[in-house]
């Protein structure tokens, strides 16, 4: 009996020691989970303004859960060039598998990576630079992403220029600025590329209904025409709840909706007419798939590439 009690006591003490050693300072159990190499890349959805040649942004720091990315140095890049699936690598971190929702981008509005001024600006087609600023330099991205238990993860940061930059109206000269900080945070989304697919195709417009056509991808059932075409928020953003968008362009009238997280989507086609140096929303378009695809319920799974060629049949 004594030996039995001794054995039980030793086992109990060993368990207590093991639990004590596996707790961190916050009292949470740390099982020494394996970490996985995670690469962070940035991309963009296009801006709707014919007078904009480029949009340069200078990022001075990128943090995930308070830790700066490894290998990242202050960098300046043209966001408007990172469309149709193009990305720029920012850096890496070793992260445990799980869900994260704390990415912080720090922008330098004053100087770029070479020390020239300004750090963030819109370059107009005439070569002029219009400095971009916001009320704070640190942007907390509110969207979440998942790190998978795989050897490599690519987290895509989609900095949607259409939602994050506005042009002040009523002045003789173009005057661009970032939207409010709340709108700026919600205008940036994140997704693990291993859990994303894309929809691409062409939009044939035989009746020449538009000076420009934009394709918007919405999560199935979330599109409300009256709300989306009216403009929302402090900055009056049109189609604000679209996950992403793409301009129909080129000789083939092509579009590419990239890095769509797994789920069901509906496509919305919108007509724009040119007014001076910019484009104004004209009408929603009727579109028919050339292959019988249901444009209101497109299912996306990881690494899936959907082809959705359409013909524009009129306006709504």
Coordinates of C-alpha atoms in Angstrom, one line a residue:
X1 CA 0.0 0.0 0.0
X2 CA 2.8 2.4 0.8
X3 CA 4.5 1.7 -2.5
X4 CA 1.2 2.3 -4.3
X5 CA 0.7 5.7 -2.6
X6 CA 4.3 6.6 -3.3
X7 CA 3.8 5.8 -7.0
X8 CA 0.6 7.8 -7.2
X9 CA 2.3 10.8 -5.4
X10 CA 5.3 10.8 -7.7
X11 CA 3.0 10.7 -10.8
X12 CA 0.8 13.5 -9.4
X13 CA 3.9 15.7 -8.8
X14 CA 5.3 14.9 -12.2
X15 CA 2.0 16.0 -13.8
X16 CA 2.0 19.2 -11.9
X17 CA 5.5 20.0 -13.0
X18 CA 4.7 19.2 -16.6
X19 CA 1.7 21.5 -16.6
X20 CA 3.7 24.2 -14.9
X21 CA 6.4 24.0 -17.4
X22 CA 4.0 24.1 -20.3
X23 CA 2.2 27.3 -19.2
X24 CA 3.4 30.7 -20.5
X25 CA 3.3 34.0 -18.7
X26 CA -0.4 34.4 -19.5
X27 CA -1.3 31.0 -18.1
X28 CA -2.1 29.5 -21.5
X29 CA -0.8 26.0 -22.2
X30 CA 2.0 25.9 -24.7
X31 CA 2.4 22.5 -26.3
X32 CA 5.5 23.7 -28.3
X33 CA 3.5 23.7 -31.4
X34 CA 5.4 23.4 -34.7
X35 CA 5.8 26.7 -36.6
X36 CA 5.5 27.0 -40.4
X37 CA 7.2 29.3 -42.8
X38 CA 4.7 32.0 -43.8
X39 CA 5.3 34.4 -46.7
X40 CA 3.4 37.7 -46.9
X41 CA 2.6 39.2 -50.3
X42 CA 0.7 42.3 -51.3
X43 CA -1.7 42.8 -54.3
X44 CA -4.3 45.3 -55.4
X45 CA -7.7 45.7 -57.1
X46 CA -7.8 48.6 -59.7
X47 CA -8.7 52.2 -59.1
X48 CA -11.5 53.7 -61.3
X49 CA -9.9 56.9 -62.6
X50 CA -8.5 57.5 -66.1
X51 CA -6.3 60.4 -64.8
X52 CA -4.3 58.1 -62.5
X53 CA -1.1 56.7 -63.9
X54 CA 0.2 55.0 -60.8
X55 CA -0.2 54.9 -57.0
X56 CA 3.0 54.6 -55.0
X57 CA 2.9 53.5 -51.4
X58 CA 5.9 53.4 -49.0
X59 CA 5.6 50.7 -46.3
X60 CA 8.1 51.2 -43.4
X61 CA 7.1 48.2 -41.3
X62 CA 4.8 45.1 -41.3
X63 CA 3.9 43.4 -38.1
X64 CA 1.9 40.2 -37.4
X65 CA 0.8 39.9 -33.8
X66 CA 3.3 42.6 -32.9
X67 CA 6.3 40.9 -34.6
X68 CA 7.9 42.5 -37.6
X69 CA 8.4 40.4 -40.8
X70 CA 11.8 38.9 -41.3
X71 CA 13.7 40.2 -44.3
X72 CA 11.5 43.2 -44.7
X73 CA 13.0 46.6 -45.4
X74 CA 11.3 49.9 -46.0
X75 CA 10.0 49.6 -49.6
X76 CA 8.1 51.8 -52.1
X77 CA 6.1 50.2 -54.8
X78 CA 3.3 51.0 -57.3
X79 CA 0.2 49.4 -56.0
X80 CA -1.7 50.0 -59.2
X81 CA 0.6 47.6 -61.1
X82 CA -0.1 44.7 -58.7
X83 CA -3.4 43.7 -60.4
X84 CA -4.8 40.5 -62.1
X85 CA -2.9 38.2 -59.7
X86 CA 0.4 40.0 -59.6
X87 CA 2.0 40.2 -56.1
X88 CA 5.0 41.7 -54.3
X89 CA 6.7 39.7 -51.5
X90 CA 7.0 41.7 -48.3
X91 CA 8.7 39.1 -46.0
X92 CA 8.4 36.0 -43.9
X93 CA 7.6 34.8 -40.4
X94 CA 7.5 31.4 -38.6
X95 CA 3.9 31.0 -37.4
X96 CA 2.1 28.3 -35.7
X97 CA -1.0 26.8 -37.5
X98 CA -4.2 28.7 -36.6
X99 CA -6.2 31.8 -37.3
X100 CA -4.7 35.3 -37.1
X101 CA -6.3 38.7 -37.3
X102 CA -3.6 41.2 -36.3
X103 CA -1.6 42.6 -39.2
X104 CA -0.3 46.1 -39.0
X105 CA 1.0 48.1 -42.0
X106 CA 3.0 51.2 -41.2
X107 CA 3.1 53.8 -44.0
X108 CA 5.6 56.6 -44.5
X109 CA 3.8 59.5 -46.0
X110 CA 6.8 61.8 -46.1
X111 CA 9.7 60.0 -47.7
X112 CA 10.1 56.9 -50.0
X113 CA 12.6 54.1 -49.7
X114 CA 15.3 56.3 -51.4
X115 CA 14.6 59.3 -49.1
X116 CA 12.7 61.3 -51.7
X117 CA 9.5 63.1 -50.9
X118 CA 6.6 62.3 -50.8
X119 CA 6.5 58.7 -49.6
X120 CA 2.9 57.9 -50.7
X121 CA 1.4 59.6 -53.7
X122 CA -0.8 59.4 -56.8
X123 CA 1.1 59.9 -60.1
X124 CA -1.2 61.5 -62.6
X125 CA -0.9 61.0 -66.4
X126 CA 0.6 64.4 -66.8
X127 CA 3.5 63.4 -64.4
X128 CA 2.3 65.4 -61.4
X129 CA 2.5 63.9 -58.0
X130 CA -0.4 64.3 -55.5
X131 CA 0.7 63.3 -52.0
X132 CA -1.5 60.8 -50.1
X133 CA -1.9 61.1 -46.4
X134 CA -4.2 59.7 -43.7
X135 CA -4.9 60.6 -40.0
X136 CA -2.5 57.9 -38.8
X137 CA 0.5 56.1 -40.2
X138 CA -0.4 52.6 -38.8
X139 CA -3.1 50.6 -40.5
X140 CA -4.6 47.7 -38.5
X141 CA -6.1 45.2 -40.9
X142 CA -9.3 43.9 -39.5
X143 CA -9.6 40.8 -41.8
X144 CA -8.4 37.4 -40.6
X145 CA -6.3 34.7 -42.2
X146 CA -5.4 31.1 -41.5
X147 CA -1.9 29.5 -41.3
X148 CA -2.1 25.9 -42.4
X149 CA 0.0 23.0 -41.1
X150 CA 2.0 22.8 -44.4
X151 CA 5.6 23.5 -45.2
X152 CA 4.8 26.9 -46.9
X153 CA 2.0 29.4 -46.5
X154 CA 1.4 32.5 -48.7
X155 CA -0.7 35.1 -47.1
X156 CA -2.1 37.6 -49.7
X157 CA -2.7 41.2 -48.5
X158 CA -5.2 42.7 -50.9
X159 CA -4.9 46.5 -50.7
X160 CA -8.0 47.5 -52.7
X161 CA -7.3 51.0 -54.1
X162 CA -10.9 51.4 -55.2
X163 CA -12.0 51.3 -51.6
X164 CA -9.0 53.0 -49.9
X165 CA -8.3 56.1 -52.1
X166 CA -10.8 58.9 -52.9
X167 CA -10.6 62.0 -55.0
X168 CA -11.8 65.3 -53.4
X169 CA -14.5 66.9 -55.6
X170 CA -15.0 70.6 -56.3
X171 CA -11.5 71.6 -57.0
X172 CA -9.9 72.5 -60.3
X173 CA -6.9 70.2 -59.8
X174 CA -7.0 66.5 -58.9
X175 CA -6.7 66.0 -55.2
X176 CA -6.4 62.4 -53.9
X177 CA -6.2 61.2 -50.3
X178 CA -6.7 58.0 -48.3
X179 CA -10.2 57.3 -47.0
X180 CA -10.9 57.4 -43.2
X181 CA -8.9 55.0 -41.1
X182 CA -11.9 52.8 -40.5
X183 CA -12.6 52.5 -44.2
X184 CA -8.9 52.1 -44.9
X185 CA -8.7 49.1 -42.5
X186 CA -11.8 47.4 -43.9
X187 CA -10.6 48.1 -47.5
X188 CA -7.7 45.6 -47.1
X189 CA -8.4 41.9 -46.9
X190 CA -6.2 38.9 -46.3
X191 CA -6.3 35.3 -47.5
X192 CA -4.1 32.2 -47.5
X193 CA -3.3 31.5 -51.2
X194 CA -3.6 27.8 -50.5
X195 CA -7.3 28.3 -49.7
X196 CA -8.1 30.6 -52.7
X197 CA -9.1 30.3 -56.3
X198 CA -9.8 32.7 -59.1
X199 CA -12.4 33.5 -61.7
X200 CA -11.2 34.8 -65.1
X201 CA -12.8 35.3 -68.4
X202 CA -13.9 37.8 -71.0
X203 CA -16.9 40.1 -71.3
X204 CA -18.0 40.6 -74.9
X205 CA -20.0 43.9 -75.3
X206 CA -21.5 43.8 -78.8
X207 CA -23.7 46.8 -78.2
X208 CA -20.9 48.9 -76.9
X209 CA -22.8 49.8 -73.8
X210 CA -19.9 51.2 -71.8
X211 CA -16.7 53.2 -71.9
X212 CA -15.5 50.9 -69.1
X213 CA -16.8 47.7 -67.6
X214 CA -15.9 46.6 -64.0
X215 CA -16.6 43.1 -62.8
X216 CA -17.3 42.8 -59.0
X217 CA -17.3 39.5 -57.1
X218 CA -19.7 39.3 -54.1
X219 CA -20.2 36.5 -51.7
X220 CA -23.4 34.7 -52.8
X221 CA -26.5 36.5 -51.5
X222 CA -24.8 39.6 -50.3
X223 CA -25.3 41.9 -53.3
X224 CA -28.0 44.6 -52.8
X225 CA -28.3 46.7 -56.0
X226 CA -29.9 49.7 -54.3
X227 CA -27.2 49.9 -51.6
X228 CA -24.1 49.1 -53.6
X229 CA -24.7 51.5 -56.4
X230 CA -25.5 54.4 -54.1
X231 CA -22.2 54.7 -52.3
X232 CA -21.5 53.9 -48.7
X233 CA -19.6 55.3 -45.7
X234 CA -17.9 58.6 -45.1
X235 CA -16.1 58.4 -48.5
X236 CA -19.2 57.3 -50.5
X237 CA -17.6 54.1 -51.9
X238 CA -19.5 52.4 -54.6
X239 CA -19.9 48.6 -54.5
X240 CA -18.2 48.7 -51.1
X241 CA -19.1 45.2 -50.1
X242 CA -17.6 43.5 -53.1
X243 CA -14.8 41.1 -52.2
X244 CA -12.7 42.2 -55.1
X245 CA -13.1 43.6 -58.6
X246 CA -11.4 43.7 -62.0
X247 CA -11.5 46.0 -65.1
X248 CA -12.5 44.4 -68.4
X249 CA -9.6 45.4 -70.6
X250 CA -7.3 44.5 -73.5
X251 CA -8.0 43.2 -77.0
X252 CA -9.8 40.2 -75.5
X253 CA -11.9 42.2 -73.1
X254 CA -10.4 40.1 -70.3
X255 CA -10.9 40.2 -66.5
X256 CA -9.3 38.4 -63.6
X257 CA -10.8 38.1 -60.1
X258 CA -7.9 36.8 -58.0
X259 CA -7.3 35.3 -54.6
X260 CA -11.0 34.5 -53.8
X261 CA -11.3 32.6 -50.6
X262 CA -13.2 29.2 -50.7
X263 CA -17.0 29.8 -51.0
X264 CA -19.8 30.7 -53.4
X265 CA -19.7 34.0 -55.3
X266 CA -21.9 36.0 -57.6
X267 CA -20.6 38.3 -60.4
X268 CA -21.9 41.8 -61.0
X269 CA -21.0 43.7 -64.1
X270 CA -21.2 47.5 -64.1
X271 CA -21.1 50.1 -66.8
X272 CA -19.1 53.3 -66.5
X273 CA -19.0 56.3 -68.8
X274 CA -16.1 58.7 -69.0
X275 CA -16.6 62.2 -67.6
X276 CA -13.7 64.5 -68.0
X277 CA -10.6 62.8 -66.4
X278 CA -12.6 60.1 -64.5
X279 CA -15.3 57.5 -64.9
X280 CA -18.8 57.7 -63.5
X281 CA -21.1 54.7 -62.8
X282 CA -23.7 54.4 -65.4
X283 CA -25.8 51.3 -64.9
X284 CA -25.7 47.6 -64.0
X285 CA -25.3 45.3 -66.9
X286 CA -27.2 42.1 -68.0
X287 CA -24.6 39.4 -68.6
X288 CA -25.0 35.9 -69.9
X289 CA -22.5 33.1 -69.6
X290 CA -21.4 31.7 -73.0
X291 CA -21.1 28.2 -71.4
X292 CA -24.3 28.1 -69.2
X293 CA -22.4 28.9 -66.0
X294 CA -24.6 30.3 -63.2
X295 CA -23.1 33.7 -62.6
X296 CA -25.0 34.0 -59.4
X297 CA -23.6 30.9 -57.7
X298 CA -20.0 30.2 -58.7
X299 CA -18.3 27.8 -56.2
X300 CA -14.7 28.3 -55.5
X301 CA -12.4 25.8 -53.8
X302 CA -8.6 26.0 -53.2
X303 CA -6.5 26.4 -56.3
X304 CA -9.5 26.3 -58.6
X305 CA -9.5 28.5 -61.6
X306 CA -13.0 29.1 -63.1
X307 CA -13.4 30.4 -66.6
X308 CA -16.5 32.7 -66.9
X309 CA -16.8 34.1 -70.4
X310 CA -19.9 36.3 -70.8
X311 CA -21.8 38.4 -73.3
X312 CA -23.3 41.7 -72.3
X313 CA -26.9 41.8 -73.4
X314 CA -28.0 45.2 -72.1
X315 CA -28.4 47.4 -69.0
X316 CA -30.6 46.8 -66.0

